[in-house]
Short mmCIF file of C-alpha atoms and ligand atoms in Angstrom, two decimals:
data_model
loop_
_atom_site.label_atom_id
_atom_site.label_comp_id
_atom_site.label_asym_id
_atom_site.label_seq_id
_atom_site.Cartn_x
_atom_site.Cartn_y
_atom_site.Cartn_z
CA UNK P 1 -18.48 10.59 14.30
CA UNK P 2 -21.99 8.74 14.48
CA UNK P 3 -22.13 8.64 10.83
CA UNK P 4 -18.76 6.86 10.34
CA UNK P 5 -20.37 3.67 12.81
CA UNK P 6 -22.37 2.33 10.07
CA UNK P 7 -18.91 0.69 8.68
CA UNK P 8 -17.08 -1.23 11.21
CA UNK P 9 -13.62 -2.20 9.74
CA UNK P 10 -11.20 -3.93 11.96
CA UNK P 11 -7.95 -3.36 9.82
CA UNK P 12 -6.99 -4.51 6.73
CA UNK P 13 -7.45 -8.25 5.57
CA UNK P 14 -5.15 -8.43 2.28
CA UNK P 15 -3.51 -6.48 -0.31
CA UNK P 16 -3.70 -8.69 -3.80
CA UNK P 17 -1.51 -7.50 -6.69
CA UNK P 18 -2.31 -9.27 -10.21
CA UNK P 19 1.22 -9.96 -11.53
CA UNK P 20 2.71 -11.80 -14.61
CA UNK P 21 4.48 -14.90 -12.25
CA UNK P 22 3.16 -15.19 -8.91
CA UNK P 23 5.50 -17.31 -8.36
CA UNK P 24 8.71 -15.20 -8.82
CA UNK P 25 6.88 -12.41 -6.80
CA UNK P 26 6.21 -14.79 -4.10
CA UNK P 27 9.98 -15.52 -4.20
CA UNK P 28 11.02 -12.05 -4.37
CA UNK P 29 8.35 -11.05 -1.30
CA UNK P 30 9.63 -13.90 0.87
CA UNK P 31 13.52 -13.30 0.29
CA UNK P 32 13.92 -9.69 -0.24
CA UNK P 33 11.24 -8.63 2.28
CA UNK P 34 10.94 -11.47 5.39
CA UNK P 35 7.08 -12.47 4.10
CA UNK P 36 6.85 -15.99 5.58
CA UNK P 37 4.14 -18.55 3.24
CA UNK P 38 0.67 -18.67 4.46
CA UNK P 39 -0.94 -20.71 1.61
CA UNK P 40 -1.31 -21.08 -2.03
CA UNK P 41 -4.56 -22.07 -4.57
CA UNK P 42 -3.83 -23.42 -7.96
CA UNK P 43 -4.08 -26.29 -10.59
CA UNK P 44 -3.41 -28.76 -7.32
CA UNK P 45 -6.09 -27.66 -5.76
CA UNK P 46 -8.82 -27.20 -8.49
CA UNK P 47 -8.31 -23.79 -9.44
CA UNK P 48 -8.04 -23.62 -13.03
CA UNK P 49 -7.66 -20.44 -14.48
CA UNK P 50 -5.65 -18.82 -11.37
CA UNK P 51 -2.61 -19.20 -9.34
CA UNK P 52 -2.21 -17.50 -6.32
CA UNK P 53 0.64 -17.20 -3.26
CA UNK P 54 -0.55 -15.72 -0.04
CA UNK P 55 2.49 -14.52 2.42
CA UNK P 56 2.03 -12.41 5.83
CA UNK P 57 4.35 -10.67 7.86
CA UNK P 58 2.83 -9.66 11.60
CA UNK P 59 -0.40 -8.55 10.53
CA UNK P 60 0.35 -7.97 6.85
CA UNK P 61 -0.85 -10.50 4.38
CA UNK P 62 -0.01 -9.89 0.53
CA UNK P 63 -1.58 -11.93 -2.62
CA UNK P 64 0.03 -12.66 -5.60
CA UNK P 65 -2.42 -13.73 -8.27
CA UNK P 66 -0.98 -14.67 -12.10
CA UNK P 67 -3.45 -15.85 -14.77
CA UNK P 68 -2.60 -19.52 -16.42
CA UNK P 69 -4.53 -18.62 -20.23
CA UNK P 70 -4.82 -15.59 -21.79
CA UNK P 71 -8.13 -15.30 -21.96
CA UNK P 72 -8.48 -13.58 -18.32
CA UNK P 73 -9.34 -10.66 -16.24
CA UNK P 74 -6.32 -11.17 -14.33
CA UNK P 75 -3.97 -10.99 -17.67
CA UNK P 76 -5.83 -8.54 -18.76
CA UNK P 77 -4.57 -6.24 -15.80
CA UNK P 78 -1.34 -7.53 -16.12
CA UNK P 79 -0.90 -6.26 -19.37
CA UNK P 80 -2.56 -2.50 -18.76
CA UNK P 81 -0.84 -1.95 -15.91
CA UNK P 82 1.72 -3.95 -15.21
CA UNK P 83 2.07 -5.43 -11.72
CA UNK P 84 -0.02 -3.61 -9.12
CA UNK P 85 -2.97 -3.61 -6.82
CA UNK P 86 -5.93 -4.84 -7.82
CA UNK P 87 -7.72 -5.77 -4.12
CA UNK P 88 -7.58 -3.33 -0.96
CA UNK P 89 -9.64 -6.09 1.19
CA UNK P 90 -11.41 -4.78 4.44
CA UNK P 91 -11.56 -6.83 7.86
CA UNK P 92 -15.47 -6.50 8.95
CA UNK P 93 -17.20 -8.12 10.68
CA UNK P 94 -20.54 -7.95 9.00
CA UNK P 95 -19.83 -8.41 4.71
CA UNK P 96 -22.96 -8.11 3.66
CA UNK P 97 -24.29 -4.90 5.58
CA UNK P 98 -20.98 -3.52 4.25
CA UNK P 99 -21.70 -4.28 0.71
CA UNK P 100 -25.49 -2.88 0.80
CA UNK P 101 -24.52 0.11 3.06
CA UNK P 102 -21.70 1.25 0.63
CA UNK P 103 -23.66 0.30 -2.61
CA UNK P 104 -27.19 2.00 -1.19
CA UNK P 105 -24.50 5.40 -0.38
CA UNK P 106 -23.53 5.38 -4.24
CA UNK P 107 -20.80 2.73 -4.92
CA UNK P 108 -20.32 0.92 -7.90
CA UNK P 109 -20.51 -3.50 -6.78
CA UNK P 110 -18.02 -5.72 -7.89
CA UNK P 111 -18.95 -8.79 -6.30
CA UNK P 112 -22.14 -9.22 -4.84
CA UNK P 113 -22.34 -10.61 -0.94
CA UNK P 114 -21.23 -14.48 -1.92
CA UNK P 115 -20.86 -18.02 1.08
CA UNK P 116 -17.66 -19.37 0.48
CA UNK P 117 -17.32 -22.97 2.43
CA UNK P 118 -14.80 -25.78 3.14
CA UNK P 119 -13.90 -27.87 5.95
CA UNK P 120 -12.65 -24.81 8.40
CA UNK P 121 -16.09 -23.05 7.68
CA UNK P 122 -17.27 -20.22 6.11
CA UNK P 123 -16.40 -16.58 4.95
CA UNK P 124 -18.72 -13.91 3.44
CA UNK P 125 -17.05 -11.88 0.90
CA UNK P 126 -18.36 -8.76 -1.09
CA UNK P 127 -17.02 -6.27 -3.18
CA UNK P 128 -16.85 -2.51 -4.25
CA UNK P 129 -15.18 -0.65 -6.89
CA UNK P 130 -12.98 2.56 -5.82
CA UNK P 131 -10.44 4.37 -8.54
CA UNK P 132 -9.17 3.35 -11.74
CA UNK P 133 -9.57 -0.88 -11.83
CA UNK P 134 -9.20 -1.24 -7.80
CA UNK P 135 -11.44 -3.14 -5.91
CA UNK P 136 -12.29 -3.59 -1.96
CA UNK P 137 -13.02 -6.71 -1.24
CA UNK P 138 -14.51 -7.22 2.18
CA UNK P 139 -13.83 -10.06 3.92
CA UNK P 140 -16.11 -11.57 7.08
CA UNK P 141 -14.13 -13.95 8.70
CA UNK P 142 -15.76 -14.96 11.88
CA UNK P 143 -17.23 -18.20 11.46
CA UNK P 144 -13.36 -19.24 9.37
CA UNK P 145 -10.50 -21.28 11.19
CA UNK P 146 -8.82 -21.88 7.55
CA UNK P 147 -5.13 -20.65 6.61
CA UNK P 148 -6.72 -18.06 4.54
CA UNK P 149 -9.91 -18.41 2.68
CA UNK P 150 -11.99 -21.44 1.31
CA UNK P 151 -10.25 -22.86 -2.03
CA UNK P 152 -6.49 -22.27 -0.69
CA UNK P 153 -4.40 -24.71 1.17
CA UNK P 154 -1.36 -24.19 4.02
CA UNK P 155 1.58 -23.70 1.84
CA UNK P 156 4.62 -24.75 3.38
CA UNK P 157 7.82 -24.74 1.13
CA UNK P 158 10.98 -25.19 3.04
CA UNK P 159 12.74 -22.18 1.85
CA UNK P 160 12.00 -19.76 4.44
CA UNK P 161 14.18 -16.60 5.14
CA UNK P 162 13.43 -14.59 8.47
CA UNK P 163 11.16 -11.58 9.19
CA UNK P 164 12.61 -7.89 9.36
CA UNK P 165 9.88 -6.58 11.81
CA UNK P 166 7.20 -5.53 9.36
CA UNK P 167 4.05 -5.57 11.38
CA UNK P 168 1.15 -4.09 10.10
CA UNK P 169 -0.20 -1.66 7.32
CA UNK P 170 0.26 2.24 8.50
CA UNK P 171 -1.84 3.50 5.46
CA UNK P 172 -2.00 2.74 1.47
CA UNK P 173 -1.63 5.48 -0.83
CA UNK P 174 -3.71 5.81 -4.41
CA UNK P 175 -2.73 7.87 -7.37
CA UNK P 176 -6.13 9.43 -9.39
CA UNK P 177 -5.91 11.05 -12.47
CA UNK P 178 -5.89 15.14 -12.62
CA UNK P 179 -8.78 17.07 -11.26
CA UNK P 180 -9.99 13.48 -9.24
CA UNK P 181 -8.31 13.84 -5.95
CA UNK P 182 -11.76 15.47 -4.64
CA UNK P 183 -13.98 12.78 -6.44
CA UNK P 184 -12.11 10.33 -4.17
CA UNK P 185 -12.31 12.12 -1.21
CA UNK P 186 -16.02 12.75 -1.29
CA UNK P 187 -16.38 8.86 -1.95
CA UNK P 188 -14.30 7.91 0.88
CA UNK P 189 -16.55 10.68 3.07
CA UNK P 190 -19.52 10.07 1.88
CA UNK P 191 -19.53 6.28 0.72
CA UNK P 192 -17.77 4.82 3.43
CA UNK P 193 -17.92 7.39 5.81
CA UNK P 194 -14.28 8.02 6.18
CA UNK P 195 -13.45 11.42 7.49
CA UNK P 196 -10.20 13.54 6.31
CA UNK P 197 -7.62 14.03 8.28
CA UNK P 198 -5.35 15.84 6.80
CA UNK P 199 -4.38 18.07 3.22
CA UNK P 200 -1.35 19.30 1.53
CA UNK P 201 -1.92 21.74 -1.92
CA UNK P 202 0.97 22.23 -4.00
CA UNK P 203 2.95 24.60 -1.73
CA UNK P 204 3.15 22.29 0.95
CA UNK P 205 4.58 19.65 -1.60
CA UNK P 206 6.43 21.32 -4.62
CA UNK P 207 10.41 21.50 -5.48
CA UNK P 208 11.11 23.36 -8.28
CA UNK P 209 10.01 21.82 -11.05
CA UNK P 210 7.00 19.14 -9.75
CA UNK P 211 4.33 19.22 -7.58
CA UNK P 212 1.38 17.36 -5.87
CA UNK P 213 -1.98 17.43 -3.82
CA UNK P 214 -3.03 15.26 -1.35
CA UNK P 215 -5.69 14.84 1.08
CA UNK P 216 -5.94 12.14 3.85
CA UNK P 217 -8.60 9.82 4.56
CA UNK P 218 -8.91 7.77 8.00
CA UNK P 219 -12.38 5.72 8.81
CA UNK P 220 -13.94 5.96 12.25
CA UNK P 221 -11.35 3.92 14.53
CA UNK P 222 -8.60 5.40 12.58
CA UNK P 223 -7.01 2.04 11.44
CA UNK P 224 -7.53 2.71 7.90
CA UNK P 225 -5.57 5.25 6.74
CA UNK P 226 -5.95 6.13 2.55
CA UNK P 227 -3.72 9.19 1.52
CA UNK P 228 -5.29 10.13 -1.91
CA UNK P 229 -2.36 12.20 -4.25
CA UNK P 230 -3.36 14.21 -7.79
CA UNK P 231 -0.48 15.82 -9.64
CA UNK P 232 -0.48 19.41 -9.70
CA UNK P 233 1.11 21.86 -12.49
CA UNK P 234 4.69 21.83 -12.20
CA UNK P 235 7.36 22.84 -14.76
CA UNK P 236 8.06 19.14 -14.95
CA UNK P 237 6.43 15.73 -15.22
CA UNK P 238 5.30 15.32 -11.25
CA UNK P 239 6.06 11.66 -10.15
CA UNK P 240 2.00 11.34 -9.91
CA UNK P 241 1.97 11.59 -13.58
CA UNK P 242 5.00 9.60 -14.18
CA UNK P 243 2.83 7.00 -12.14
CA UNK P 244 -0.84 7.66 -13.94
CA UNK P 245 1.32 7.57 -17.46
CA UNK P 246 2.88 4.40 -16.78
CA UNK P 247 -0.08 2.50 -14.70
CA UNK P 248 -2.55 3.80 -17.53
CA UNK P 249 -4.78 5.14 -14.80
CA UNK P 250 -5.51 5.76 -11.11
CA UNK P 251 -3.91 2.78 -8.85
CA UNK P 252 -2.36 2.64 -5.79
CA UNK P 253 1.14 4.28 -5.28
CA UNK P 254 2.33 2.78 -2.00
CA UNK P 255 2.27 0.80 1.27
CA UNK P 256 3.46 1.78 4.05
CA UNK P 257 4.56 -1.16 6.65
CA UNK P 258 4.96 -0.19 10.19
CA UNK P 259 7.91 -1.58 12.26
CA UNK P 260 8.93 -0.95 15.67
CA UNK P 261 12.74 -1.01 14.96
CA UNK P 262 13.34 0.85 11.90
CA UNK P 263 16.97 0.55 12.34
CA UNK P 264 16.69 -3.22 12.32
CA UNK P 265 14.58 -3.93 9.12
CA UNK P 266 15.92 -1.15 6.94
CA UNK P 267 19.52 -3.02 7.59
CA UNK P 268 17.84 -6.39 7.06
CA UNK P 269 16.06 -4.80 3.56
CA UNK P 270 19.33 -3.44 2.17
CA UNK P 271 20.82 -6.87 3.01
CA UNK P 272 18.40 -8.66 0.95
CA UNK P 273 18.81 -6.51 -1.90
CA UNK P 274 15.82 -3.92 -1.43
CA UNK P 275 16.32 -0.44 -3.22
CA UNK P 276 15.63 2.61 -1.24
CA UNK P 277 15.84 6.40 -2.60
CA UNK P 278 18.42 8.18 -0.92
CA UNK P 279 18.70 12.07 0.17
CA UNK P 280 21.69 13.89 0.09
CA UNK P 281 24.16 14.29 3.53
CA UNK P 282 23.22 17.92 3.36
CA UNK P 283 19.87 17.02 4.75
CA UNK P 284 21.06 15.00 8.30
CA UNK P 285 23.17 18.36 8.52
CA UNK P 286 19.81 20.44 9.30
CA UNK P 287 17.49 17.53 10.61
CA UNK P 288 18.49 18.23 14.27
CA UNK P 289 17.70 21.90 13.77
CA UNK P 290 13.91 20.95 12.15
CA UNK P 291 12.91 17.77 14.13
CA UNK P 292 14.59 18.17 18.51
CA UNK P 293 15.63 15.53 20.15
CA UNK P 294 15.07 12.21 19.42
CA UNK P 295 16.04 8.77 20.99
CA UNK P 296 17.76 7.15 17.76
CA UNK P 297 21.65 8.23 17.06
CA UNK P 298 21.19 10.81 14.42
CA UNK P 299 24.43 8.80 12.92
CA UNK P 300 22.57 5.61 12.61
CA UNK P 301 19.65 6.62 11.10
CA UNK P 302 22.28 8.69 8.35
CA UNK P 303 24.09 5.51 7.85
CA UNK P 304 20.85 3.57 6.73
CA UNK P 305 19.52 6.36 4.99
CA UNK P 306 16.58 6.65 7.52
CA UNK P 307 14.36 9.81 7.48
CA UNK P 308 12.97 11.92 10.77
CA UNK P 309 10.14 14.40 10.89
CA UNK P 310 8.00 15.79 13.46
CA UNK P 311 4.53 17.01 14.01
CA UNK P 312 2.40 18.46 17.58
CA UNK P 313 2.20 14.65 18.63
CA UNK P 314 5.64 13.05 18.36
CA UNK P 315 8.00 12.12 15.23
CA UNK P 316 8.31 9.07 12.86
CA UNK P 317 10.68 7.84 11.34
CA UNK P 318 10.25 6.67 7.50
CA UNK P 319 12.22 5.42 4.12
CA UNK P 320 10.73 5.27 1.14
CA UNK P 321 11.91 1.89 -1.45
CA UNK P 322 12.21 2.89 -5.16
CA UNK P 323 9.94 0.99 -7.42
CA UNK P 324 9.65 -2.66 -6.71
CA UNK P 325 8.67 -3.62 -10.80
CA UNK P 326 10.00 -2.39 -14.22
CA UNK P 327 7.24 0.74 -14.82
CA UNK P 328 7.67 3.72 -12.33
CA UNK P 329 4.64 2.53 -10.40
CA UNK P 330 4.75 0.75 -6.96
CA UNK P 331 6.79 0.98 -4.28
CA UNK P 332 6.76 0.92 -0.12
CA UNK P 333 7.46 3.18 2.71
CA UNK P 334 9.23 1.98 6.37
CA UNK P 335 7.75 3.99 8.89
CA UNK P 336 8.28 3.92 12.38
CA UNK P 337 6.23 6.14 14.62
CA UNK P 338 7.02 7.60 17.80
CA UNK P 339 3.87 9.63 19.04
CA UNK P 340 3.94 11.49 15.38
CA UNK P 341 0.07 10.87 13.27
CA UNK P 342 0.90 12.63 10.33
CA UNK P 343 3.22 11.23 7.33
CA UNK P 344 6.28 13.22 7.06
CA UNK P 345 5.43 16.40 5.53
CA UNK P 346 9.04 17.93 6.27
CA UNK P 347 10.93 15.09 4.11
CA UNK P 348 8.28 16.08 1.05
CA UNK P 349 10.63 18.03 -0.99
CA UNK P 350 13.99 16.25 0.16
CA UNK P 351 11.94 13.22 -1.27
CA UNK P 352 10.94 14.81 -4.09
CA UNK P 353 14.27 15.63 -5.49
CA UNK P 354 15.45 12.55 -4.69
CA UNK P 355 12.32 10.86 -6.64
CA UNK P 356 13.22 13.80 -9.43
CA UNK P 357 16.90 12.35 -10.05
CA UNK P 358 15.41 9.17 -10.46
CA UNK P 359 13.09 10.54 -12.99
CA UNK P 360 15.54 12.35 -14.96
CA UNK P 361 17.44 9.01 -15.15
CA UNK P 362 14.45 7.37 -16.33
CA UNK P 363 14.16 10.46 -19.03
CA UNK P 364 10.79 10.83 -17.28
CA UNK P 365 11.31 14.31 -15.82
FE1 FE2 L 1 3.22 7.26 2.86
#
């Protein structure tokens, strides 16, 4: 693993989607999903062409960045690919080595190694570009007591609903375009010295009519955790290409949001309104069979909707939310582990059909 040491990362720092009203999607994030206001940069505090919403939950922080004019990068995003990710920012301690290590191994800058100050100190950020119009951002934080970075302030609205027990990011899923999945990989290997954990080819993940590769990506500590998916020949439109035809390009499919009662914030989600695919009864019928014993009531987890699989380590437990905007793009998973590393291989093709009704109502199949 001695090559993998020359890029420290210490988890992730932020996840910012580009959206057409930050401040709705704020909204939506705090009330549907427990995100609690961290702090907020816009015409009140000098920023001009920007306005953006930062909420965290545990150790998650989302972004929510609108453009004011139309004139703008941001908009400009927007309008190509609806809302989505634009930055996957890295925790490191060390921004610049970062930057000049990737960029010296063959990747493409974005933002060269920049000082930001204000009154709580000073962050280093830098920036590379990965597939389609994502970006990582990384972030060096150590010398910074702020709420967030230089140029936002504490936001603290009064409307606050409650957390549901989301507590970190498990792993953050990208969609590339056909015949790129291995493009991505070796970039992840050889750029920033990931290593790959894990594959799935088409028979692994295939229902009858759609289908999908996959390869896994972890860096050295293992808290990064980047699941790369290209669509593979089915009889039907795979929900990859759905994604890549409605994102216009590569992007990121998914987050997945660890929580250490699964039970708990899947009730709290459905509560608040969040949308999660479903699988047919049929399939908590066999799950005994397929996954042993487990400690949750087999009921429980039926009731809620909540998915069990099982690998040489353990299980985990995991629900998948249907698309969170208007295009077939982005959604999140709810995963709960218990010993299990892997990410639910044996719910792939229950999951798929379910994602394949969906389609077919969308007249996407
Ligand atoms: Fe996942």
């Amino acid at each position: 693993m001695s090559n993998q040491d020359f890029l420290p990362i210490n988890g992730t720092d932020y996840v910012e989607f580009y959206v057409g009203n930050a401040k709705q999607a704020a909204h939506y994030y705090q009330t549907a999903f427990g995100f609690q206001p961290l702090a907020y940069s816009g015409l009140e505090t000098g920023q001009t062409d920007r306005t953006s919403y930062v909420l965290q939950q545990g150790k998650i922080r989302f972004v929510f960045t609108t453009a004011l004019h139309p004139d703008s990068s941001i908009g400009e995003h927007v309008k190509q690919h609806g809302d989505g990710v634009k930055v996957v920012a890295l925790w490191v301690d060390d921004a610049r080595s970062a930057f000049y290590d990737t960029v010296n191994r063959g990747a493409k800058p974005y933002m060269n190694p920049t000082v930001h100050n204000d009154q709580y100190g000073e962050v280093v950020l830098s920036g590379i570009h990965i597939y389609g119009e994502t970006v990582h951002v990384f972030v060096e934080r150590k010398n910074y007591t702020g709420p967030f970075l230089p140029g936002f302030v504490k936001w603290e609205p009064s409307y606050r609903p409650s957390e549901v027990g989301l507590k970190y990011v498990d792993h953050m899923v990208g969609n590339v375009d056909w015949g790129l999945m291995d493009t991505w990989v070796n970039f992840y290997s050889n750029v920033m010295g990931f290593h790959q954990m894990l594959s799935f080819d088409d028979k692994d993940i295939s229902t009858e009519y759609t289908a999908l590769m996959s390869k896994v990506m972890s860096n050295g500590n293992g808290y990064i955790k980047f699941p790369i998916n290209e669509p593979a020949k089915g009889k039907k439109k795979s929900q990859i290409e759905e994604y890549i035809e409605f994102y216009h390009g590569s992007g990121v499919q998914h987050v997945a949001m660890a929580t250490d009662n699964i039970l708990h914030t899947v009730s709290e989600l459905k509560a608040r309104g969040v949308e999660f695919l479903t699988v047919p009864d049929s399939y908590y019928e066999t799950v005994s069979e397929r996954v042993g014993l487990i400690e949750e009531d087999i009921n429980e987890l039926k009731a809620r909707g909540v998915l069990i699989d099982r690998d040489d380590e353990g299980y985990l437990l995991q629900l998948f939310t249907k698309p969170v905007e208007d295009r077939p793009t982005v959604f999140y998973e709810i995963i709960q582990r218990k010993g299990a590393k892997s990410f639910g291989k044996g719910n792939f093709k229950a999951l798929f059909e379910s994602i394949e009704r969906e389609q077919e109502r969308r007249n996407t199949l």
